[in-house]
Amino acid sequence: MNQRQLFLQHVAQTSDAPLALEIVGAKGVFLYDVHGKEYIDLISGISVCNIGHSNQQVIDAIKLQVDSYMHLMVYGELIESPQVNYATNITSHLPASLNSVYFTSSGTEATEGAMKLAKRVTGRTNMLAFKDSYHGSTQGALSVMGSEYWRNAFRPLLPGIIHADYNHDDVFKLLDEDIACVILEPIQAEKGVNLPSKEWIKKLRAICSEKGILLIFDEIQTGFGRTGKLFAFEHYDIVPDIILLGKALGGGMPLGAFIANRELMKAFTLDPVLGHITTFGGHPVCCAAGNAAFEFLLQNNLIETVHIRQQQFRDVLVHPLIKAFRAAGLLMTIEFESWDTNKKIIDACLERGVFTDWFLFAPHCLRLAPPLIISEGEVKKACEIILSACDEVFKK
Ligand code: PMP
């Protein structure tokens, strides 16, 4: 059997039509398949590889850590410098109230931990989430996911979850003193880059404070410069009570985190002690990699170029098939009339050497989320390919 057959035979599948592209290398913004074909990556592992693939500083940090130690012992007991250094570094770039980091192994675990923390701190059990939001696939995170289609097959899920319309004032009437937390993405990524108004976010913040509800921002996809700020909450001049991180946090290695105030986090230390524990969360090699990636992002001022590159995409991607262009930094989309058109364009892009896809709750929208290191020339090339794919589909 060849690799493709073995992949289909032994690696569990999540759809009945996997791309099954065999990638053997990745460097910068490029992926290379087994036939030597080059693809410009406009997905970045869904906003993981913000500083590009195979970054030398990250590789060196991983090697250095591997030579010292890998896994030692369950989270929380030992002082492991990669965790300490990364937590100190990240919190130094956050508002003073967000000063305690709980590391996990994935984004969905960050969601789970934060939901538990909100229950524990407030003594309440109801939670409010939004339609068309994605917070992970485990059962707590699935309970707050904003799509009945994906939730329903896995019931029963958590009780007491309310789903409101995103960026809509109706939510304010639903906020009462039985609610432990409101969880939301500061920009709804999988809805095809759905941008809320600043006023709406500010009002949400104010009412949560008034009613003692914890405001949780899921920055798993929007973090680390993706939207043109280090974290997307900075666009709104507010500070959430808890932020969720994942994806780019690990610099390409599996790492998640929820960050809150030290006083809140204390709730996990008592009654019960060990209220939330993890074997691999904050793995030293992942923290070393993440910290190196974070340093690279900051040292190279990558966030400053995000707006310039977005403008380039925005200016060039004009075509009769393109109905809209929406973006927050380099989290961008072009919208087509239907999933059918989008799929044809995705396939035509792939054939021509651009790797992209669609969004979970917006199948008619094409994902444009390149590594933030993408150069002017690479954007130009990617756009030429997308437009030529549009031309081909338009002619048919
Ligand atoms: N929240 C958001 C906004 C996400 O985009 C994702 C992953 N797509 C998650 C949570 C879950 O992260 P993970 O896949 O690492 O569990």
Tab-separated table of C-alpha atoms and ligand atoms in Angstrom:
chain	number	residue	atom	x	y	z
A	1	MET	CA	0.000	0.000	0.000
A	2	ASN	CA	1.223	3.527	-0.693
A	3	GLN	CA	1.093	6.392	1.841
A	4	ARG	CA	-2.276	7.579	0.565
A	5	GLN	CA	-3.834	4.147	0.991
A	6	LEU	CA	-2.284	3.717	4.449
A	7	PHE	CA	-3.559	7.180	5.406
A	8	LEU	CA	-7.093	6.267	4.406
A	9	GLN	CA	-6.807	2.859	6.055
A	10	HIS	CA	-5.276	3.711	9.420
A	11	VAL	CA	-5.607	7.419	10.145
A	12	ALA	CA	-9.108	8.249	11.391
A	13	GLN	CA	-10.881	10.521	8.926
A	14	THR	CA	-13.043	13.541	9.675
A	15	SER	CA	-14.667	13.868	6.269
A	16	ASP	CA	-15.435	11.547	3.394
A	17	ALA	CA	-13.448	13.674	0.960
A	18	PRO	CA	-10.023	14.470	2.457
A	19	LEU	CA	-7.618	16.451	0.269
A	20	ALA	CA	-4.967	13.801	0.950
A	21	LEU	CA	-2.169	16.070	-0.199
A	22	GLU	CA	1.132	14.516	0.878
A	23	ILE	CA	3.320	17.277	2.305
A	24	VAL	CA	6.970	16.479	2.887
A	25	GLY	CA	8.346	19.900	3.797
A	26	ALA	CA	7.385	23.435	4.792
A	27	LYS	CA	9.458	26.601	4.964
A	28	GLY	CA	8.370	30.211	5.386
A	29	VAL	CA	5.003	30.593	3.614
A	30	PHE	CA	5.510	27.517	1.423
A	31	LEU	CA	4.433	23.892	1.638
A	32	TYR	CA	6.070	21.244	-0.585
A	33	ASP	CA	4.345	18.057	-1.634
A	34	VAL	CA	5.837	14.663	-2.363
A	35	HIS	CA	6.080	15.510	-6.090
A	36	GLY	CA	8.109	18.647	-5.377
A	37	LYS	CA	5.192	20.991	-6.044
A	38	GLU	CA	5.205	24.264	-4.099
A	39	TYR	CA	2.102	25.799	-2.495
A	40	ILE	CA	1.700	29.232	-0.926
A	41	ASP	CA	0.053	28.541	2.420
A	42	LEU	CA	-2.974	30.797	2.980
A	43	ILE	CA	-4.219	28.770	5.934
A	44	SER	CA	-1.217	28.706	8.335
A	45	GLY	CA	-2.558	25.527	9.960
A	46	ILE	CA	-5.646	27.642	10.818
A	47	SER	CA	-3.671	30.536	12.287
A	48	VAL	CA	-0.997	28.407	13.947
A	49	CYS	CA	2.085	29.266	11.893
A	50	ASN	CA	1.855	33.060	12.276
A	51	ILE	CA	5.646	33.373	11.998
A	52	GLY	CA	5.833	30.911	9.087
A	53	HIS	CA	7.011	27.337	8.831
A	54	SER	CA	10.325	25.977	10.129
A	55	ASN	CA	11.483	29.154	11.798
A	56	GLN	CA	15.143	28.711	12.792
A	57	GLN	CA	14.792	30.475	16.177
A	58	VAL	CA	11.958	28.104	17.116
A	59	ILE	CA	13.873	25.042	15.927
A	60	ASP	CA	16.920	26.097	17.959
A	61	ALA	CA	14.798	26.664	21.094
A	62	ILE	CA	13.227	23.220	20.729
A	63	LYS	CA	16.623	21.545	20.320
A	64	LEU	CA	18.038	23.358	23.317
A	65	GLN	CA	15.107	22.299	25.506
A	66	VAL	CA	15.130	18.697	24.279
A	67	ASP	CA	18.784	18.496	25.303
A	68	SER	CA	17.875	19.584	28.872
A	69	TYR	CA	14.628	17.722	29.531
A	70	MET	CA	11.289	16.957	27.942
A	71	HIS	CA	8.520	15.805	30.228
A	72	LEU	CA	9.105	15.715	33.969
A	73	MET	CA	6.008	15.471	36.105
A	74	VAL	CA	2.412	16.542	36.306
A	75	TYR	CA	1.633	20.266	35.969
A	76	GLY	CA	2.035	22.582	38.894
A	77	GLU	CA	4.532	20.968	41.237
A	78	LEU	CA	7.913	21.574	39.652
A	79	ILE	CA	9.450	24.853	38.591
A	80	GLU	CA	10.131	24.391	34.883
A	81	SER	CA	11.841	27.423	33.397
A	82	PRO	CA	10.243	27.225	29.903
A	83	GLN	CA	6.789	27.580	31.521
A	84	VAL	CA	7.903	30.303	33.907
A	85	ASN	CA	9.681	32.267	31.169
A	86	TYR	CA	6.800	32.087	28.722
A	87	ALA	CA	4.128	32.933	31.306
A	88	THR	CA	6.201	35.891	32.503
A	89	ASN	CA	6.818	37.077	28.949
A	90	ILE	CA	3.191	36.851	27.817
A	91	THR	CA	1.730	38.480	30.917
A	92	SER	CA	4.210	41.365	30.550
A	93	HIS	CA	2.386	42.166	27.290
A	94	LEU	CA	-1.097	41.953	28.822
A	95	PRO	CA	-3.058	44.297	31.103
A	96	ALA	CA	-2.048	43.932	34.762
A	97	SER	CA	-5.259	42.059	35.670
A	98	LEU	CA	-4.381	39.180	33.314
A	99	ASN	CA	-1.395	37.948	35.263
A	100	SER	CA	-1.778	34.193	35.756
A	101	VAL	CA	-1.404	31.589	33.007
A	102	TYR	CA	-2.810	28.076	33.107
A	103	PHE	CA	-1.183	26.107	30.288
A	104	THR	CA	-3.064	23.345	28.474
A	105	SER	CA	-2.236	21.183	25.465
A	106	SER	CA	-4.887	22.526	23.087
A	107	GLY	CA	-7.415	25.271	22.498
A	108	THR	CA	-10.444	23.252	23.482
A	109	GLU	CA	-8.832	22.411	26.829
A	110	ALA	CA	-8.340	26.124	27.428
A	111	THR	CA	-12.079	26.573	26.842
A	112	GLU	CA	-12.884	23.717	29.224
A	113	GLY	CA	-10.633	25.090	31.963
A	114	ALA	CA	-12.048	28.592	31.677
A	115	MET	CA	-15.638	27.318	31.809
A	116	LYS	CA	-14.841	25.357	34.963
A	117	LEU	CA	-13.113	28.366	36.479
A	118	ALA	CA	-16.125	30.591	35.768
A	119	LYS	CA	-18.456	28.119	37.518
A	120	ARG	CA	-16.131	27.772	40.462
A	121	VAL	CA	-15.519	31.506	40.922
A	122	THR	CA	-19.111	32.697	40.521
A	123	GLY	CA	-20.935	29.727	42.027
A	124	ARG	CA	-23.279	29.937	39.019
A	125	THR	CA	-23.803	27.351	36.302
A	126	ASN	CA	-25.506	29.061	33.335
A	127	MET	CA	-23.360	30.321	30.488
A	128	LEU	CA	-24.029	32.519	27.527
A	129	ALA	CA	-22.423	31.928	24.146
A	130	PHE	CA	-23.129	33.067	20.597
A	131	LYS	CA	-24.539	31.580	17.448
A	132	ASP	CA	-21.880	30.745	14.839
A	133	SER	CA	-19.052	30.625	17.334
A	134	TYR	CA	-16.432	27.894	17.635
A	135	HIS	CA	-14.605	27.135	20.888
A	136	GLY	CA	-13.452	23.527	20.428
A	137	SER	CA	-14.735	19.996	19.966
A	138	THR	CA	-14.693	18.477	23.459
A	139	GLN	CA	-18.065	18.264	25.169
A	140	GLY	CA	-17.965	21.436	27.271
A	141	ALA	CA	-16.636	23.480	24.364
A	142	LEU	CA	-19.158	21.802	22.070
A	143	SER	CA	-21.941	22.847	24.445
A	144	VAL	CA	-21.085	26.510	23.845
A	145	MET	CA	-20.484	26.087	20.115
A	146	GLY	CA	-22.925	28.136	18.105
A	147	SER	CA	-24.268	25.583	15.665
A	148	GLU	CA	-27.126	23.192	16.254
A	149	TYR	CA	-25.967	21.070	13.301
A	150	TRP	CA	-22.704	20.103	15.039
A	151	ARG	CA	-24.097	20.033	18.590
A	152	ASN	CA	-27.201	18.012	18.127
A	153	ALA	CA	-25.663	14.665	17.222
A	154	PHE	CA	-23.763	14.607	20.514
A	155	ARG	CA	-26.464	15.390	23.036
A	156	PRO	CA	-26.831	15.374	25.993
A	157	LEU	CA	-24.432	18.278	26.454
A	158	LEU	CA	-24.086	20.796	29.286
A	159	PRO	CA	-27.378	22.245	30.561
A	160	GLY	CA	-27.933	25.963	31.142
A	161	ILE	CA	-26.279	27.221	27.967
A	162	ILE	CA	-27.926	30.153	26.207
A	163	HIS	CA	-27.035	30.999	22.593
A	164	ALA	CA	-27.555	34.622	21.583
A	165	ASP	CA	-27.147	36.511	18.314
A	166	TYR	CA	-23.644	37.908	17.920
A	167	ASN	CA	-23.301	41.680	17.671
A	168	HIS	CA	-26.978	42.103	18.496
A	169	ASP	CA	-28.471	44.123	21.371
A	170	ASP	CA	-30.934	41.338	22.277
A	171	VAL	CA	-28.162	39.698	24.284
A	172	PHE	CA	-28.214	42.475	26.863
A	173	LYS	CA	-31.719	41.450	28.004
A	174	LEU	CA	-30.507	37.889	28.544
A	175	LEU	CA	-27.708	38.752	30.960
A	176	ASP	CA	-28.757	38.066	34.532
A	177	GLU	CA	-27.257	37.056	37.867
A	178	ASP	CA	-27.580	33.320	37.145
A	179	ILE	CA	-24.976	33.513	34.404
A	180	ALA	CA	-21.409	32.529	35.265
A	181	CYS	CA	-19.754	33.692	32.066
A	182	VAL	CA	-20.181	35.046	28.593
A	183	ILE	CA	-17.841	33.403	26.115
A	184	LEU	CA	-17.156	34.862	22.698
A	185	GLU	CA	-14.632	35.327	19.944
A	186	PRO	CA	-13.647	38.999	19.611
A	187	ILE	CA	-13.998	38.428	15.853
A	188	GLN	CA	-15.956	35.379	14.738
A	189	ALA	CA	-13.439	33.585	12.572
A	190	GLU	CA	-15.414	30.571	11.360
A	191	LYS	CA	-18.404	32.734	10.456
A	192	GLY	CA	-16.176	34.101	7.698
A	193	VAL	CA	-14.559	36.936	9.675
A	194	ASN	CA	-17.605	38.423	11.395
A	195	LEU	CA	-16.663	41.756	12.969
A	196	PRO	CA	-18.691	43.091	15.919
A	197	SER	CA	-19.021	46.800	16.657
A	198	LYS	CA	-16.812	48.351	19.301
A	199	GLU	CA	-19.900	49.797	21.051
A	200	TRP	CA	-21.479	46.353	21.321
A	201	ILE	CA	-18.355	44.846	22.890
A	202	LYS	CA	-18.020	47.773	25.286
A	203	LYS	CA	-21.646	47.462	26.380
A	204	LEU	CA	-21.225	43.719	26.857
A	205	ARG	CA	-18.185	44.378	29.034
A	206	ALA	CA	-20.069	46.960	31.110
A	207	ILE	CA	-23.110	44.732	31.735
A	208	CYS	CA	-20.954	41.716	32.611
A	209	SER	CA	-19.115	43.818	35.198
A	210	GLU	CA	-22.388	45.115	36.606
A	211	LYS	CA	-23.910	41.626	36.986
A	212	GLY	CA	-20.762	39.828	38.180
A	213	ILE	CA	-20.512	37.765	34.984
A	214	LEU	CA	-17.032	36.768	33.814
A	215	LEU	CA	-16.249	37.853	30.266
A	216	ILE	CA	-14.221	35.224	28.409
A	217	PHE	CA	-12.561	36.138	25.111
A	218	ASP	CA	-11.564	33.240	22.917
A	219	GLU	CA	-8.384	34.541	21.261
A	220	ILE	CA	-7.330	31.103	20.085
A	221	GLN	CA	-7.584	32.078	16.429
A	222	THR	CA	-7.302	35.871	16.742
A	223	GLY	CA	-4.218	36.010	18.973
A	224	PHE	CA	-0.552	36.721	18.298
A	225	GLY	CA	-0.867	39.513	15.784
A	226	ARG	CA	-3.281	37.818	13.426
A	227	THR	CA	-5.783	40.698	13.483
A	228	GLY	CA	-3.222	43.513	13.489
A	229	LYS	CA	-2.961	43.804	17.289
A	230	LEU	CA	-1.135	41.386	19.548
A	231	PHE	CA	-4.551	40.288	20.861
A	232	ALA	CA	-7.887	41.197	19.287
A	233	PHE	CA	-9.417	42.521	22.531
A	234	GLU	CA	-7.083	45.505	22.115
A	235	HIS	CA	-9.280	46.712	19.219
A	236	TYR	CA	-12.104	47.459	21.659
A	237	ASP	CA	-10.426	49.291	24.574
A	238	ILE	CA	-11.694	46.787	27.089
A	239	VAL	CA	-10.095	44.026	29.148
A	240	PRO	CA	-11.768	40.608	29.388
A	241	ASP	CA	-11.682	38.634	32.644
A	242	ILE	CA	-10.250	35.531	30.982
A	243	ILE	CA	-8.566	35.037	27.618
A	244	LEU	CA	-8.202	31.709	25.842
A	245	LEU	CA	-5.106	31.034	23.773
A	246	GLY	CA	-3.980	28.205	21.531
A	247	LYS	CA	-2.828	27.746	17.943
A	248	ALA	CA	0.032	30.296	17.447
A	249	LEU	CA	0.763	30.193	21.200
A	250	GLY	CA	2.945	27.102	20.718
A	251	GLY	CA	4.912	28.329	17.686
A	252	GLY	CA	3.860	25.168	15.839
A	253	MET	CA	3.834	22.882	18.878
A	254	PRO	CA	0.666	21.834	20.769
A	255	LEU	CA	-0.028	24.388	23.484
A	256	GLY	CA	-3.067	26.200	24.834
A	257	ALA	CA	-3.689	28.449	27.815
A	258	PHE	CA	-6.291	30.387	29.707
A	259	ILE	CA	-5.149	33.551	31.382
A	260	ALA	CA	-6.953	35.285	34.227
A	261	ASN	CA	-6.255	37.183	37.405
A	262	ARG	CA	-4.238	35.313	40.032
A	263	GLU	CA	-7.065	35.805	42.552
A	264	LEU	CA	-9.540	34.003	40.244
A	265	MET	CA	-7.098	31.245	39.445
A	266	LYS	CA	-6.757	30.489	43.183
A	267	ALA	CA	-10.184	28.844	42.954
A	268	PHE	CA	-8.469	25.776	41.473
A	269	THR	CA	-6.203	25.330	44.501
A	270	LEU	CA	-8.851	24.811	47.190
A	271	ASP	CA	-12.040	22.900	47.689
A	272	PRO	CA	-11.191	20.733	45.850
A	273	VAL	CA	-7.440	20.952	45.796
A	274	LEU	CA	-6.183	20.021	42.301
A	275	GLY	CA	-9.418	21.418	40.868
A	276	HIS	CA	-8.007	21.307	37.366
A	277	ILE	CA	-4.986	19.237	36.391
A	278	THR	CA	-3.240	18.103	33.225
A	279	THR	CA	-0.366	15.757	32.419
A	280	PHE	CA	0.983	17.495	29.326
A	281	GLY	CA	-0.381	21.068	29.541
A	282	GLY	CA	2.565	23.472	29.379
A	283	HIS	CA	4.970	20.863	28.059
A	284	PRO	CA	8.478	22.360	28.408
A	285	VAL	CA	9.383	21.821	24.743
A	286	CYS	CA	6.129	23.456	23.610
A	287	CYS	CA	6.647	26.405	25.959
A	288	ALA	CA	10.240	26.855	24.743
A	289	ALA	CA	9.013	26.806	21.130
A	290	GLY	CA	6.126	29.164	21.870
A	291	ASN	CA	8.320	31.644	23.699
A	292	ALA	CA	10.833	31.686	20.831
A	293	ALA	CA	7.997	32.251	18.323
A	294	PHE	CA	6.569	35.039	20.489
A	295	GLU	CA	9.975	36.723	20.666
A	296	PHE	CA	10.379	36.411	16.877
A	297	LEU	CA	6.962	38.002	16.320
A	298	LEU	CA	7.845	40.963	18.528
A	299	GLN	CA	11.499	41.417	17.542
A	300	ASN	CA	10.653	41.527	13.848
A	301	ASN	CA	7.699	43.915	14.289
A	302	LEU	CA	5.543	41.555	12.238
A	303	ILE	CA	2.328	43.064	13.553
A	304	GLU	CA	3.213	46.414	11.968
A	305	THR	CA	3.208	44.964	8.445
A	306	VAL	CA	-0.127	43.154	8.837
A	307	HIS	CA	-2.189	46.184	7.718
A	308	ILE	CA	0.021	46.844	4.701
A	309	ARG	CA	-0.274	43.259	3.497
A	310	GLN	CA	-4.037	43.254	4.075
A	311	GLN	CA	-4.390	46.385	1.954
A	312	GLN	CA	-2.483	44.660	-0.833
A	313	PHE	CA	-4.926	41.711	-0.803
A	314	ARG	CA	-7.881	44.103	-0.576
A	315	ASP	CA	-6.730	46.257	-3.513
A	316	VAL	CA	-5.972	43.379	-5.854
A	317	LEU	CA	-8.753	40.875	-5.134
A	318	VAL	CA	-11.445	42.457	-7.266
A	319	HIS	CA	-13.418	40.199	-9.610
A	320	PRO	CA	-17.036	39.808	-10.755
A	321	LEU	CA	-17.246	36.561	-8.755
A	322	ILE	CA	-16.047	38.174	-5.504
A	323	LYS	CA	-19.057	39.520	-3.597
A	324	ALA	CA	-17.250	40.896	-0.553
A	325	PHE	CA	-13.866	41.213	1.125
A	326	ARG	CA	-13.808	41.181	4.930
A	327	ALA	CA	-10.764	41.298	7.122
A	328	ALA	CA	-9.256	41.885	10.510
A	329	GLY	CA	-5.517	42.147	9.905
A	330	LEU	CA	-4.483	38.998	8.058
A	331	LEU	CA	-7.592	37.077	9.052
A	332	MET	CA	-9.355	37.690	5.753
A	333	THR	CA	-12.007	36.283	3.486
A	334	ILE	CA	-13.433	36.778	0.048
A	335	GLU	CA	-17.060	35.838	-0.249
A	336	PHE	CA	-18.597	34.041	-3.220
A	337	GLU	CA	-22.222	33.414	-4.063
A	338	SER	CA	-22.213	29.766	-3.031
A	339	TRP	CA	-20.234	26.894	-1.570
A	340	ASP	CA	-20.176	25.386	-5.043
A	341	THR	CA	-18.295	28.376	-6.519
A	342	ASN	CA	-15.988	28.562	-3.503
A	343	LYS	CA	-15.103	24.880	-3.748
A	344	LYS	CA	-14.295	25.196	-7.463
A	345	ILE	CA	-12.021	28.140	-6.714
A	346	ILE	CA	-10.324	26.349	-3.824
A	347	ASP	CA	-9.593	23.410	-6.145
A	348	ALA	CA	-8.377	25.655	-8.975
A	349	CYS	CA	-6.103	27.501	-6.496
A	350	LEU	CA	-4.667	24.227	-5.278
A	351	GLU	CA	-3.918	23.147	-8.838
A	352	ARG	CA	-2.075	26.436	-9.385
A	353	GLY	CA	-0.114	26.296	-6.101
A	354	VAL	CA	-2.173	28.173	-3.515
A	355	PHE	CA	-3.391	26.282	-0.456
A	356	THR	CA	-6.596	27.653	1.055
A	357	ASP	CA	-9.999	26.483	2.280
A	358	TRP	CA	-13.435	27.552	3.528
A	359	PHE	CA	-14.869	28.414	6.946
A	360	LEU	CA	-16.896	26.037	9.112
A	361	PHE	CA	-19.942	28.334	9.414
A	362	ALA	CA	-19.429	30.150	6.098
A	363	PRO	CA	-18.800	27.571	3.366
A	364	HIS	CA	-19.164	30.218	0.633
A	365	CYS	CA	-16.205	32.194	2.041
A	366	LEU	CA	-12.576	31.548	1.079
A	367	ARG	CA	-10.019	31.608	3.893
A	368	LEU	CA	-7.084	33.998	3.461
A	369	ALA	CA	-4.907	33.675	6.552
A	370	PRO	CA	-1.257	33.515	5.484
A	371	PRO	CA	1.679	33.500	7.869
A	372	LEU	CA	2.278	37.089	8.974
A	373	ILE	CA	5.777	36.967	7.459
A	374	ILE	CA	4.338	36.848	3.931
A	375	SER	CA	6.236	39.259	1.654
A	376	GLU	CA	4.867	41.775	-0.837
A	377	GLY	CA	5.959	39.543	-3.731
A	378	GLU	CA	4.338	36.472	-2.193
A	379	VAL	CA	1.035	38.308	-1.704
A	380	LYS	CA	1.216	39.446	-5.345
A	381	LYS	CA	1.775	35.885	-6.550
A	382	ALA	CA	-1.000	34.458	-4.340
A	383	CYS	CA	-3.471	37.087	-5.578
A	384	GLU	CA	-2.577	36.451	-9.228
A	385	ILE	CA	-3.304	32.760	-8.713
A	386	ILE	CA	-6.615	33.432	-6.930
A	387	LEU	CA	-7.724	35.795	-9.700
A	388	SER	CA	-6.745	33.327	-12.403
A	389	ALA	CA	-8.748	30.643	-10.536
A	390	CYS	CA	-11.709	33.060	-10.461
A	391	ASP	CA	-11.338	33.669	-14.215
A	392	GLU	CA	-11.376	29.940	-14.916
A	393	VAL	CA	-14.499	29.355	-12.817
A	394	PHE	CA	-16.188	32.480	-14.250
A	395	LYS	CA	-15.686	31.314	-17.860
A	396	LYS	CA	-17.355	27.948	-17.261
B	1	PMP	N1	-11.521	28.375	19.604
B	1	PMP	C1	-11.345	28.860	18.367
B	1	PMP	C2	-11.778	30.267	18.051
B	1	PMP	C3	-10.764	28.070	17.373
B	1	PMP	O1	-10.602	28.562	16.132
B	1	PMP	C4	-10.351	26.754	17.707
B	1	PMP	C5	-9.741	25.831	16.679
B	1	PMP	N2	-10.140	26.016	15.390
B	1	PMP	C6	-10.558	26.294	19.026
B	1	PMP	C7	-11.155	27.133	19.934
B	1	PMP	C8	-10.168	24.901	19.442
B	1	PMP	O2	-8.784	24.720	19.454
B	1	PMP	P1	-8.184	23.252	19.360
B	1	PMP	O3	-8.471	22.742	17.985
B	1	PMP	O4	-6.705	23.442	19.616
B	1	PMP	O5	-8.825	22.436	20.411
